Tab-separated table of C-alpha atoms in Angstrom:
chain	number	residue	atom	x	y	z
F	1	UNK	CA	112.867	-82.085	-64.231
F	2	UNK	CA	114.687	-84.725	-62.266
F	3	UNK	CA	115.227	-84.628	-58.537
F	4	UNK	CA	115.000	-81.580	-56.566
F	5	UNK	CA	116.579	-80.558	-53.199
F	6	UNK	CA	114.679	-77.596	-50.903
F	7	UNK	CA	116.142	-75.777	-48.305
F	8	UNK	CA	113.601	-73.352	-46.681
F	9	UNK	CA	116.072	-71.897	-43.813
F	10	UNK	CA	114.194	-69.033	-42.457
F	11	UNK	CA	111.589	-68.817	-44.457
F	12	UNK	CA	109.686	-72.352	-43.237
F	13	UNK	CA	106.229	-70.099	-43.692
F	14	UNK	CA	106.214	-70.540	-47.568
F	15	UNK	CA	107.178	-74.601	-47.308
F	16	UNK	CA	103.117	-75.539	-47.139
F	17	UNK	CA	102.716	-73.953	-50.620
F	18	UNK	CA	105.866	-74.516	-52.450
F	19	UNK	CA	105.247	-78.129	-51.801
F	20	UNK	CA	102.031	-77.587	-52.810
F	21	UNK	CA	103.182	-76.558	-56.567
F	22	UNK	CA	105.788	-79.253	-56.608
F	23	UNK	CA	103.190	-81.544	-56.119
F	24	UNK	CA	101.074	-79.763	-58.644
F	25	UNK	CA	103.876	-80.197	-61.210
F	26	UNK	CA	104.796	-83.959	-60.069
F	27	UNK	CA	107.853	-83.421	-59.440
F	28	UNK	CA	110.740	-85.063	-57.289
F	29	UNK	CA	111.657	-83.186	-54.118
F	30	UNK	CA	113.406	-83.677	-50.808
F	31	UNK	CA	113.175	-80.877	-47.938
F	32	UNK	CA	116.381	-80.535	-46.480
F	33	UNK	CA	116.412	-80.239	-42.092
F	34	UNK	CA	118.965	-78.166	-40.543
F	35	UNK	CA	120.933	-81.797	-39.524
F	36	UNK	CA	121.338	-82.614	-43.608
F	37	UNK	CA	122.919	-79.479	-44.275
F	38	UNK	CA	126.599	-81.415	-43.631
F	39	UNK	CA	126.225	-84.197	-46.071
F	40	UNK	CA	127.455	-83.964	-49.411
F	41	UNK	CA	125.473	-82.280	-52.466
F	42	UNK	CA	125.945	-86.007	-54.317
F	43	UNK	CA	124.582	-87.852	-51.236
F	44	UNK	CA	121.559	-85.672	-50.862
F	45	UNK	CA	120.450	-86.458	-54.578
F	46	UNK	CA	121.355	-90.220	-54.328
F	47	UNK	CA	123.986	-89.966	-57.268
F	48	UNK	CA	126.099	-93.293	-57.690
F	49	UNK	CA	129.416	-93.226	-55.741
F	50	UNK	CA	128.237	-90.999	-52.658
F	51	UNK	CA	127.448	-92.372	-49.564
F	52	UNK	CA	125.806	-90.817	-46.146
F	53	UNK	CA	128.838	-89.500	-43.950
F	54	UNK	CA	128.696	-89.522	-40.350
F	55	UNK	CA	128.337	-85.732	-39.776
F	56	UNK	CA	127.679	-84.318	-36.091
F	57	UNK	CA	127.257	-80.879	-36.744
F	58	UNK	CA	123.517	-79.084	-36.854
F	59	UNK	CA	123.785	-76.214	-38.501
F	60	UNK	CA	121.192	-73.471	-39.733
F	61	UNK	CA	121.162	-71.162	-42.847
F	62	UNK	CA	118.541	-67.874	-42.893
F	63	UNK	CA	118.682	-68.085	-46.785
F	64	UNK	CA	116.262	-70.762	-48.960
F	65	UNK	CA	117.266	-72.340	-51.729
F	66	UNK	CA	116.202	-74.749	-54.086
F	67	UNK	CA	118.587	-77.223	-55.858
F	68	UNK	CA	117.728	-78.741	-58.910
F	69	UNK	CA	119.385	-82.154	-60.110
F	70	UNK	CA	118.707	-81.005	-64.117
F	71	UNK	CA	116.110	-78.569	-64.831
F	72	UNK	CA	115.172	-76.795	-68.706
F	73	UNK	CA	114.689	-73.184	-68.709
F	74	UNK	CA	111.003	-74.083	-69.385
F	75	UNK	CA	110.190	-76.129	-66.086
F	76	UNK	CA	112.157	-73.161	-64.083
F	77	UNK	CA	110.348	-70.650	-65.870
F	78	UNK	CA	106.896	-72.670	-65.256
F	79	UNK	CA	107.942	-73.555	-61.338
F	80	UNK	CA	108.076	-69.566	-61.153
F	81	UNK	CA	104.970	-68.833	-62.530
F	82	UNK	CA	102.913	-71.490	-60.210
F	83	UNK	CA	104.812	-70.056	-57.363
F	84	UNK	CA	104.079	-66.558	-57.825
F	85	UNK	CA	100.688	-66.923	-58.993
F	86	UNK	CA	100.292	-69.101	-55.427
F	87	UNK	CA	101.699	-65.550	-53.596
F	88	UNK	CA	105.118	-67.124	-53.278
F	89	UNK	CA	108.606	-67.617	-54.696
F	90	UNK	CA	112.408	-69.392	-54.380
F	91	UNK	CA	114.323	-66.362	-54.991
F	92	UNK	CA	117.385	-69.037	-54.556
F	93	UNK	CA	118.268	-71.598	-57.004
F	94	UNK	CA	120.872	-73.624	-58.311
F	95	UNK	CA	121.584	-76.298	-60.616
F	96	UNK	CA	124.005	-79.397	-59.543
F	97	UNK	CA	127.449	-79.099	-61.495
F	98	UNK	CA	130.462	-81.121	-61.644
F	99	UNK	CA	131.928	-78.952	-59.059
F	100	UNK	CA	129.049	-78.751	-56.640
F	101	UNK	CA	128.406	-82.122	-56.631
F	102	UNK	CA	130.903	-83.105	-54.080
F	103	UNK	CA	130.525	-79.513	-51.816
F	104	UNK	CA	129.128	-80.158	-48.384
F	105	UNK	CA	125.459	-78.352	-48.736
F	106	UNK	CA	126.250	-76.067	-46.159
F	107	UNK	CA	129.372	-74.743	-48.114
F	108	UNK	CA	126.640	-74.331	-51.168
F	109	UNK	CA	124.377	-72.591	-49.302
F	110	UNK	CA	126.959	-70.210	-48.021
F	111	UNK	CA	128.654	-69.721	-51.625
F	112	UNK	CA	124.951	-68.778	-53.191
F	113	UNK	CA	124.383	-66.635	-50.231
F	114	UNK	CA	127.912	-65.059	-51.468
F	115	UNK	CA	127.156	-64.422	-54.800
F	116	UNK	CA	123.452	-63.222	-53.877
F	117	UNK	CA	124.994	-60.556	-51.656
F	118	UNK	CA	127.488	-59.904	-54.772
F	119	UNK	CA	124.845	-59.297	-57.038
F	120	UNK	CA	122.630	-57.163	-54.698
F	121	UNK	CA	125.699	-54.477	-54.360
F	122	UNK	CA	126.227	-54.405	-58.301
F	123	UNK	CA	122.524	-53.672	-58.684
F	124	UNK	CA	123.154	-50.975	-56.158
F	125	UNK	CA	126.129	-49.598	-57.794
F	126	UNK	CA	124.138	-49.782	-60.973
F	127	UNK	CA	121.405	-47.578	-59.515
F	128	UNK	CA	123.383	-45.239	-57.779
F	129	UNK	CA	125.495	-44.648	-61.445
F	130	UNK	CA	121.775	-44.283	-63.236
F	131	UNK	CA	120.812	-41.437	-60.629
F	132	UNK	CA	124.361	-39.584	-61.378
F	133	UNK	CA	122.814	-39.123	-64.973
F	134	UNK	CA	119.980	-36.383	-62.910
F	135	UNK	CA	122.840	-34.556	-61.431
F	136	UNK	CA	124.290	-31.605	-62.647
F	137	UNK	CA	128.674	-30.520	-62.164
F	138	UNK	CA	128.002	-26.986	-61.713
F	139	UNK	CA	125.353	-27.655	-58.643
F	140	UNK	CA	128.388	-28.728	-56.594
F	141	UNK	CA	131.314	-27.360	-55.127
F	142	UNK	CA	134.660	-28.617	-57.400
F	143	UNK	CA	135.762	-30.309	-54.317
F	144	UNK	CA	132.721	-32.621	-53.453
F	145	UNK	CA	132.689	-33.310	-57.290
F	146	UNK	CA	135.928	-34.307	-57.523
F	147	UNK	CA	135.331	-36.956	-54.559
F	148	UNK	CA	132.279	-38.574	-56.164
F	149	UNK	CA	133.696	-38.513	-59.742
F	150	UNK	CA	136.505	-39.920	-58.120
F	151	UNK	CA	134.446	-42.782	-56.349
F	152	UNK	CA	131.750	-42.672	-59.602
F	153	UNK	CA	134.984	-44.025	-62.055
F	154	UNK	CA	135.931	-46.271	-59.243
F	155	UNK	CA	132.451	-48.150	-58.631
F	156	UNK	CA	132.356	-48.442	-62.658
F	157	UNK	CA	135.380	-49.807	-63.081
F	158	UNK	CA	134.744	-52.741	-60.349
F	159	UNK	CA	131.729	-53.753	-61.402
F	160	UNK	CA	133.328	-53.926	-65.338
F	161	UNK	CA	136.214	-55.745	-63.672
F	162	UNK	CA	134.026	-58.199	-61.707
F	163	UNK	CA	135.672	-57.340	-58.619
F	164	UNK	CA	135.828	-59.392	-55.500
F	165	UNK	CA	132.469	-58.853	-53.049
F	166	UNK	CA	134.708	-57.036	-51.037
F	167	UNK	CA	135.803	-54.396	-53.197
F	168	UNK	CA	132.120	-54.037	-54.817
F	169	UNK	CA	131.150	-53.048	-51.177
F	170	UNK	CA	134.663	-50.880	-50.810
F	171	UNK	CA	133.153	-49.456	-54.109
F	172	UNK	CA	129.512	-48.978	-53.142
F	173	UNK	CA	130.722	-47.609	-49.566
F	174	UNK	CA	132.057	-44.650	-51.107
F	175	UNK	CA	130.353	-43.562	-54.054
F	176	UNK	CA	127.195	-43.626	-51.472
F	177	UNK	CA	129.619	-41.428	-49.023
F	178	UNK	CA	130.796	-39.482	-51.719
F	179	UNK	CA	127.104	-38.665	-52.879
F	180	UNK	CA	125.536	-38.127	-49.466
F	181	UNK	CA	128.740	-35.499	-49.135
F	182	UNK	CA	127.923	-33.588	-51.866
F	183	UNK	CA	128.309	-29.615	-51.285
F	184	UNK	CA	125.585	-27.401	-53.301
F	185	UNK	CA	127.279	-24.671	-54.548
F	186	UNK	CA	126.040	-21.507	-52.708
């Protein structure tokens, strides 16, 4: 594992005892502060060719993450289990790419945040198809079953088309509607 970058937002509570591993594991961290957040990802890990920028702003993420310069699968996968067995974890992680690399860590905090949000609504479109598999057609009026089939196919599709976050929520948004409006049949 080479150099690691920590971001604890609003979670500052857990910092004590993530350090605490890290130390454990000797490896080669930096907490981030709120005033960092504006320099470049390449700055913050010292890479050759990146310099400190003058940057004024102070700005403040909710979200934690933990960058990792180059990581194996088996130092993640170890990091994890110390943290969890130590009643904590970095749900938040990323590895530095060619692209990041030159990303303002504020803009990489916001794009994780992104695609965390994106993968929390296609877990909730996944569930929400799994519980149509308990529901039976002839419960339900033709009408209310046509609107969630409807909005069923339409969820499916997205999340096979790796739609943009905003039509995954467009998607989730109504096949939740569309099952909370379901009409028993009397």
């Amino acid at each position: 594992m080479k150099k690691i970058i920590i971001y604890f937002g609003d979670q500052t509570d857990k910092q004590a005892v993530v350090e605490q591993v890290l130390n454990q594991l000797n490896a080669d961290y930096r907490v981030l502060q709120d005033h960092e957040l504006g320099q470049r990802v390449g700055t913050l890990l010292g890479l050759d060719g990146f310099t400190k920028t003058p940057d004024t702003t102070n700005t403040h993420h909710s979200i934690d993450l933990m960058l990792f310069e180059e990581a194996a699968d088996e130092d993640i996968l170890q990091l994890n289990t110390l943290l969890q067995a130590a009643g904590t974890e970095m749900k938040r992680k990323a590895m530095l790419t060619e692209h990041n690399r030159n990303w303002r860590f504020h803009d990489l905090l916001t794009e994780i945040e992104r695609e965390h949000t994106y993968f929390q609504m296609v877990d909730a479109i996944r569930t929400l198809l799994v519980q149509s598999s308990e529901l039976i057609i002839e419960d339900y009026t033709p009408a209310s079953w046509s609107a969630y089939e409807k909005a069923f196919y339409q969820a499916y599709d997205c999340i096979n088309k790796e739609c943009s976050l905003e039509e995954i929520s467009t998607a989730y948004h109504a096949l939740s509607d569309a099952k909370k409006q379901l009409q028993r049949n009397e």
